[in-house]
Short mmCIF file of C-alpha atoms in Angstrom, two decimals:
data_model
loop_
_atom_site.label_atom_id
_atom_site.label_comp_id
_atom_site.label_asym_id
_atom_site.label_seq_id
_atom_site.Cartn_x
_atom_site.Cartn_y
_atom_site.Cartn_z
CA UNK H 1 65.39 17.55 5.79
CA UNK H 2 62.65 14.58 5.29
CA UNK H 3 59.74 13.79 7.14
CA UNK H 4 62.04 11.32 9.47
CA UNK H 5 64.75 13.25 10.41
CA UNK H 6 61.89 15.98 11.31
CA UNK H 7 60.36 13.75 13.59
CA UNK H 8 63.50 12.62 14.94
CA UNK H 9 64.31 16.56 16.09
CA UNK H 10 61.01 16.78 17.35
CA UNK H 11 61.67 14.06 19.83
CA UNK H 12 64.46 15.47 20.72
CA UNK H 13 62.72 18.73 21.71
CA UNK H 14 60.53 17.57 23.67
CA UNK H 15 63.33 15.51 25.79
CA UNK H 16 64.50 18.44 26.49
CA UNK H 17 61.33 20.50 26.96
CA UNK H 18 59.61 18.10 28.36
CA UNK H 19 58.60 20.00 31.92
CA UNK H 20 57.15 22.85 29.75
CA UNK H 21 53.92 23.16 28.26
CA UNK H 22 54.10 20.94 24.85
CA UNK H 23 51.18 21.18 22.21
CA UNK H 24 51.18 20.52 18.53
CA UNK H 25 50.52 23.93 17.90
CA UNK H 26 53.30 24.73 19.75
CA UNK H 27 56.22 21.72 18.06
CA UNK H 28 54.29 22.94 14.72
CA UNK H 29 54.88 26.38 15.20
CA UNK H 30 58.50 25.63 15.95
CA UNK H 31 59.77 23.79 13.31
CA UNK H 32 57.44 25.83 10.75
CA UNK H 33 54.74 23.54 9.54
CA UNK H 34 51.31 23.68 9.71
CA UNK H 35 49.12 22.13 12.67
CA UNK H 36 47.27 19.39 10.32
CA UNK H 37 50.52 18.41 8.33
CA UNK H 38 52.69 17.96 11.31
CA UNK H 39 50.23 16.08 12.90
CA UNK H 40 50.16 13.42 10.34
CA UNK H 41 54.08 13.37 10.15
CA UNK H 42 54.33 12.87 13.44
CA UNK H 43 51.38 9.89 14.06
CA UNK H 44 53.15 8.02 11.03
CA UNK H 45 56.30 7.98 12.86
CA UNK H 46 55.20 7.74 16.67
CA UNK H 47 51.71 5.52 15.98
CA UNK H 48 50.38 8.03 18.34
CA UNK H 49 49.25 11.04 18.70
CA UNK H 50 51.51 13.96 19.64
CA UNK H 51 49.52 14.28 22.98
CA UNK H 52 49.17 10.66 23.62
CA UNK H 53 53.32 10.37 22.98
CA UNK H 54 53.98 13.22 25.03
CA UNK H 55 51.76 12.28 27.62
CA UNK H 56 53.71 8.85 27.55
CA UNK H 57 57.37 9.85 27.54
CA UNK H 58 56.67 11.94 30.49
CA UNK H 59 55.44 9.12 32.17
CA UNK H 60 58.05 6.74 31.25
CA UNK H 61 60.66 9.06 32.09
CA UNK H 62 58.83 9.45 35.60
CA UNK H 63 59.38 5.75 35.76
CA UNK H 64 62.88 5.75 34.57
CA UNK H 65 64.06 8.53 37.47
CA UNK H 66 61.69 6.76 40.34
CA UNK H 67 63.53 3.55 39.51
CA UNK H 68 67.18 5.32 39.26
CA UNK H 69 67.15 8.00 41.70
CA UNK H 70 65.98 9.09 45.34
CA UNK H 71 63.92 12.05 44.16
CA UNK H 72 60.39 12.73 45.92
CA UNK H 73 57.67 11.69 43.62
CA UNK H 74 55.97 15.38 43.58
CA UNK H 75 59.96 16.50 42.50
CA UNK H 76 59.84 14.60 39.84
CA UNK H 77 56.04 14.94 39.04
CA UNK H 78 56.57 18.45 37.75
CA UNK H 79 60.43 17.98 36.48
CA UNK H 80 58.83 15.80 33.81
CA UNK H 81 55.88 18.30 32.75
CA UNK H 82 52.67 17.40 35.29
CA UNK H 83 51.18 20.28 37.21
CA UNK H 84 49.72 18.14 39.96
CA UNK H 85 49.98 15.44 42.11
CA UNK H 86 46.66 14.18 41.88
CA UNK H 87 46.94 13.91 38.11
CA UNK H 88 50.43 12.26 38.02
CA UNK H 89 49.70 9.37 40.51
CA UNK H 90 46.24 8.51 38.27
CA UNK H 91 47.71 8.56 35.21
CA UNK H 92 50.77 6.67 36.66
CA UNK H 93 48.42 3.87 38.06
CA UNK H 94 46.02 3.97 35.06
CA UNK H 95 49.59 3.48 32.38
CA UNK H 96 51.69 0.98 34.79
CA UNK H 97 49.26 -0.57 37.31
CA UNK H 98 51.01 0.21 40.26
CA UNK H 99 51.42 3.90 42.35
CA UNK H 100 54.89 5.56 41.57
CA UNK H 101 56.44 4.20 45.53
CA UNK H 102 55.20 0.92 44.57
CA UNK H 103 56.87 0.99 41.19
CA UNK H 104 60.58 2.39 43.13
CA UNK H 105 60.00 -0.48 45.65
CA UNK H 106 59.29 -2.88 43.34
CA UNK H 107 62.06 -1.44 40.39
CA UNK H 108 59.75 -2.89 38.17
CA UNK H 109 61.14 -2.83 34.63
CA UNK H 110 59.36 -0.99 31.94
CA UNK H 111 60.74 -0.41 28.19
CA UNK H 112 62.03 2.99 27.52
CA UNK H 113 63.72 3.92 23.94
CA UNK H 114 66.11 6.54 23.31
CA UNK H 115 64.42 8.98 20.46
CA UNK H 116 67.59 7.00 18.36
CA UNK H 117 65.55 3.52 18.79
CA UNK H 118 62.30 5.33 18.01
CA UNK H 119 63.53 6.29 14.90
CA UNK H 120 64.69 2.58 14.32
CA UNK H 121 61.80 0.83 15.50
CA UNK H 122 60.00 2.87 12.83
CA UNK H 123 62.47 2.10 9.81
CA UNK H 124 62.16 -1.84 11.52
CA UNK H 125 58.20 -1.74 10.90
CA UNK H 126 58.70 -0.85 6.85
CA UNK H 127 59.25 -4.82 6.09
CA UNK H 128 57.90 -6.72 2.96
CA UNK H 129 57.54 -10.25 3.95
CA UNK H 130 60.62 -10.28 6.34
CA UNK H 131 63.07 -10.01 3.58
CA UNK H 132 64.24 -7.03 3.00
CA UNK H 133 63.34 -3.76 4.68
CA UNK H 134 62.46 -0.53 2.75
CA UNK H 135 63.77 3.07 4.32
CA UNK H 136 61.27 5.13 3.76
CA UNK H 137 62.17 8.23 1.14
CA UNK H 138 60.61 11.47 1.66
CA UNK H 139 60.19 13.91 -0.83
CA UNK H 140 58.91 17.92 -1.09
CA UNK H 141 56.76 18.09 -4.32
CA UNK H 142 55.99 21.41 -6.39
CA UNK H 143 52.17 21.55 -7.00
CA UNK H 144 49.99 19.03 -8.91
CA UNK H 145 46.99 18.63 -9.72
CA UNK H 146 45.23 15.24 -8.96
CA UNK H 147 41.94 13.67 -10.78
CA UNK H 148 40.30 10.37 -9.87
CA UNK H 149 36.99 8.70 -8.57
CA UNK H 150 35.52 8.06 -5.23
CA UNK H 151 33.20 5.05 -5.01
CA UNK H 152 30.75 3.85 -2.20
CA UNK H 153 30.77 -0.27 -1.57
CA UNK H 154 27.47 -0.08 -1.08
CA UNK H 155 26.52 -2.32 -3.96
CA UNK H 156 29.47 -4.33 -3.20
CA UNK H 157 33.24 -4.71 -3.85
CA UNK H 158 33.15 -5.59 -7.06
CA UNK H 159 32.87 -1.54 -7.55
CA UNK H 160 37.05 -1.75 -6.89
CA UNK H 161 38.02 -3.98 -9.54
CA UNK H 162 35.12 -1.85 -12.25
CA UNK H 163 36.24 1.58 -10.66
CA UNK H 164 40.20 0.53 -10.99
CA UNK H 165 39.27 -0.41 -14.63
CA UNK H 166 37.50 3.05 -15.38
CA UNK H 167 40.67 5.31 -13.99
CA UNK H 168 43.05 3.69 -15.56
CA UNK H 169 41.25 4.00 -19.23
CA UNK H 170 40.26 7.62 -18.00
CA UNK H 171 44.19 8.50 -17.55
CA UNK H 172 45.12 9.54 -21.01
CA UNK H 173 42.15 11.59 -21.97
CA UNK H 174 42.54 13.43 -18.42
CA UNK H 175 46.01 13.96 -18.79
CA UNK H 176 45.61 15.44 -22.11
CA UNK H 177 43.36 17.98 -21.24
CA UNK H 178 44.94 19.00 -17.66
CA UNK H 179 48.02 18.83 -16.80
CA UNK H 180 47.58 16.02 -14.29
CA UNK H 181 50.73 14.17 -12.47
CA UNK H 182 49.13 11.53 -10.71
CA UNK H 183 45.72 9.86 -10.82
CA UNK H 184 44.21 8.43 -7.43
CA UNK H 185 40.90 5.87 -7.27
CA UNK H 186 39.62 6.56 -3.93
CA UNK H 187 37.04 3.23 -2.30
CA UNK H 188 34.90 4.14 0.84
CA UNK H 189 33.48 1.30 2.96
CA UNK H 190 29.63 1.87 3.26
CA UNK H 191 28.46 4.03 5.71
CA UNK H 192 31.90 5.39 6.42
CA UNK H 193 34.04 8.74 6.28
CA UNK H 194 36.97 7.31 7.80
CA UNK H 195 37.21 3.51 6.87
CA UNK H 196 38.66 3.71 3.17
CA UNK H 197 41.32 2.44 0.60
CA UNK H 198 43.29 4.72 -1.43
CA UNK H 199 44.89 3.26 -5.06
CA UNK H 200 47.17 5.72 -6.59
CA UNK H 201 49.42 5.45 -10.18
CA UNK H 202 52.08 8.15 -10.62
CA UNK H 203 52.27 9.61 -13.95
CA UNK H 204 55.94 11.63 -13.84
#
């Protein structure tokens, strides 16, 4: 099973969980991965968060059934996972502007995907130029090890074209002397942990 059609059973669990209490401890402990790695999975798929999508699909769901059916709002307030009122009704105004009655009076439309058109809408974003799209492939990897550089811009970004130059005339010596699959240049924006470009060559 790849990283896609993980996701894609995720989504589906938390459909049909979705009144419970739902944590990425919890979908990680589940399907048997670790809290960190599913994490990342899951934001690469969703573009959020797992508690910023959950938090979501309950409230678009809310929508969906205030729109479709006759149910009381605090009914369907805790059918879709929220354990009060008070909360529900803010975060319902803060996400679609309105109070839930307003939104049932109004049947104001609002997008909701199937988990199926998730999926898609993901596989739609992987486009090179609007010519052909790429499916992602997913593979499990026995260990490697992995040597490169990391290199501040601080004195510019001429650093990536000189540091580039350096790790690819480093490669042979390195792989030589370790047994070394892949070799990774690694450039960080000045003053910044997060803010960074990773270059990678495969050696298989």
């Amino acid at each position: 099973m790849n990283n896609l059609q993980l996701i894609e059973k995720v989504l589906i669990f938390i459909d049909e969980h979705i009144c419970e209490e739902l944590s990425y401890e919890r979908l990680a402990e589940v399907f048997g991965y670790s809290s960190f790695h599913f994490h990342k999975i899951f934001s690469s798929v969703t573009e959020l968060s797992i508690a910023e999508y959950i938090r979501k699909r309950r409230l678009t769901m809310a929508h969906k059934i205030l729109c479709e059916t006759t149910e009381s709002v605090a009914d369907i307030c805790y059918r879709v996972g929220f354990n009060s009122i008070q909360t529900f009704n803010r975060a319902f105004k803060d996400t679609f502007g309105m109070q839930p009655l307003v939104a049932r009076e109004r049947q104001a439309k609002i997008t909701y995907r199937s988990v199926e058109e998730i999926v898609t809408g993901y596989l739609k974003r992987v486009v090179v130029e609007g010519i052909f799209s790429i499916e992602p492939r997913f593979e499990e990897r026995e260990e490697f090890l992995i040597a490169g550089y990391r290199k501040h811009t601080k004195g510019g970004f001429h650093v990536i074209g000189e540091s580039w130059f350096e790790l690819k005339n480093s490669l042979e010596p390195l792989k030589e002397k370790m047994n070394i699959r892949c070799m990774a240049l690694k450039i960080m924006r000045k003053n910044s942990a997060l803010n960074h470009c990773h270059f990678i060559i495969w050696q298989e």
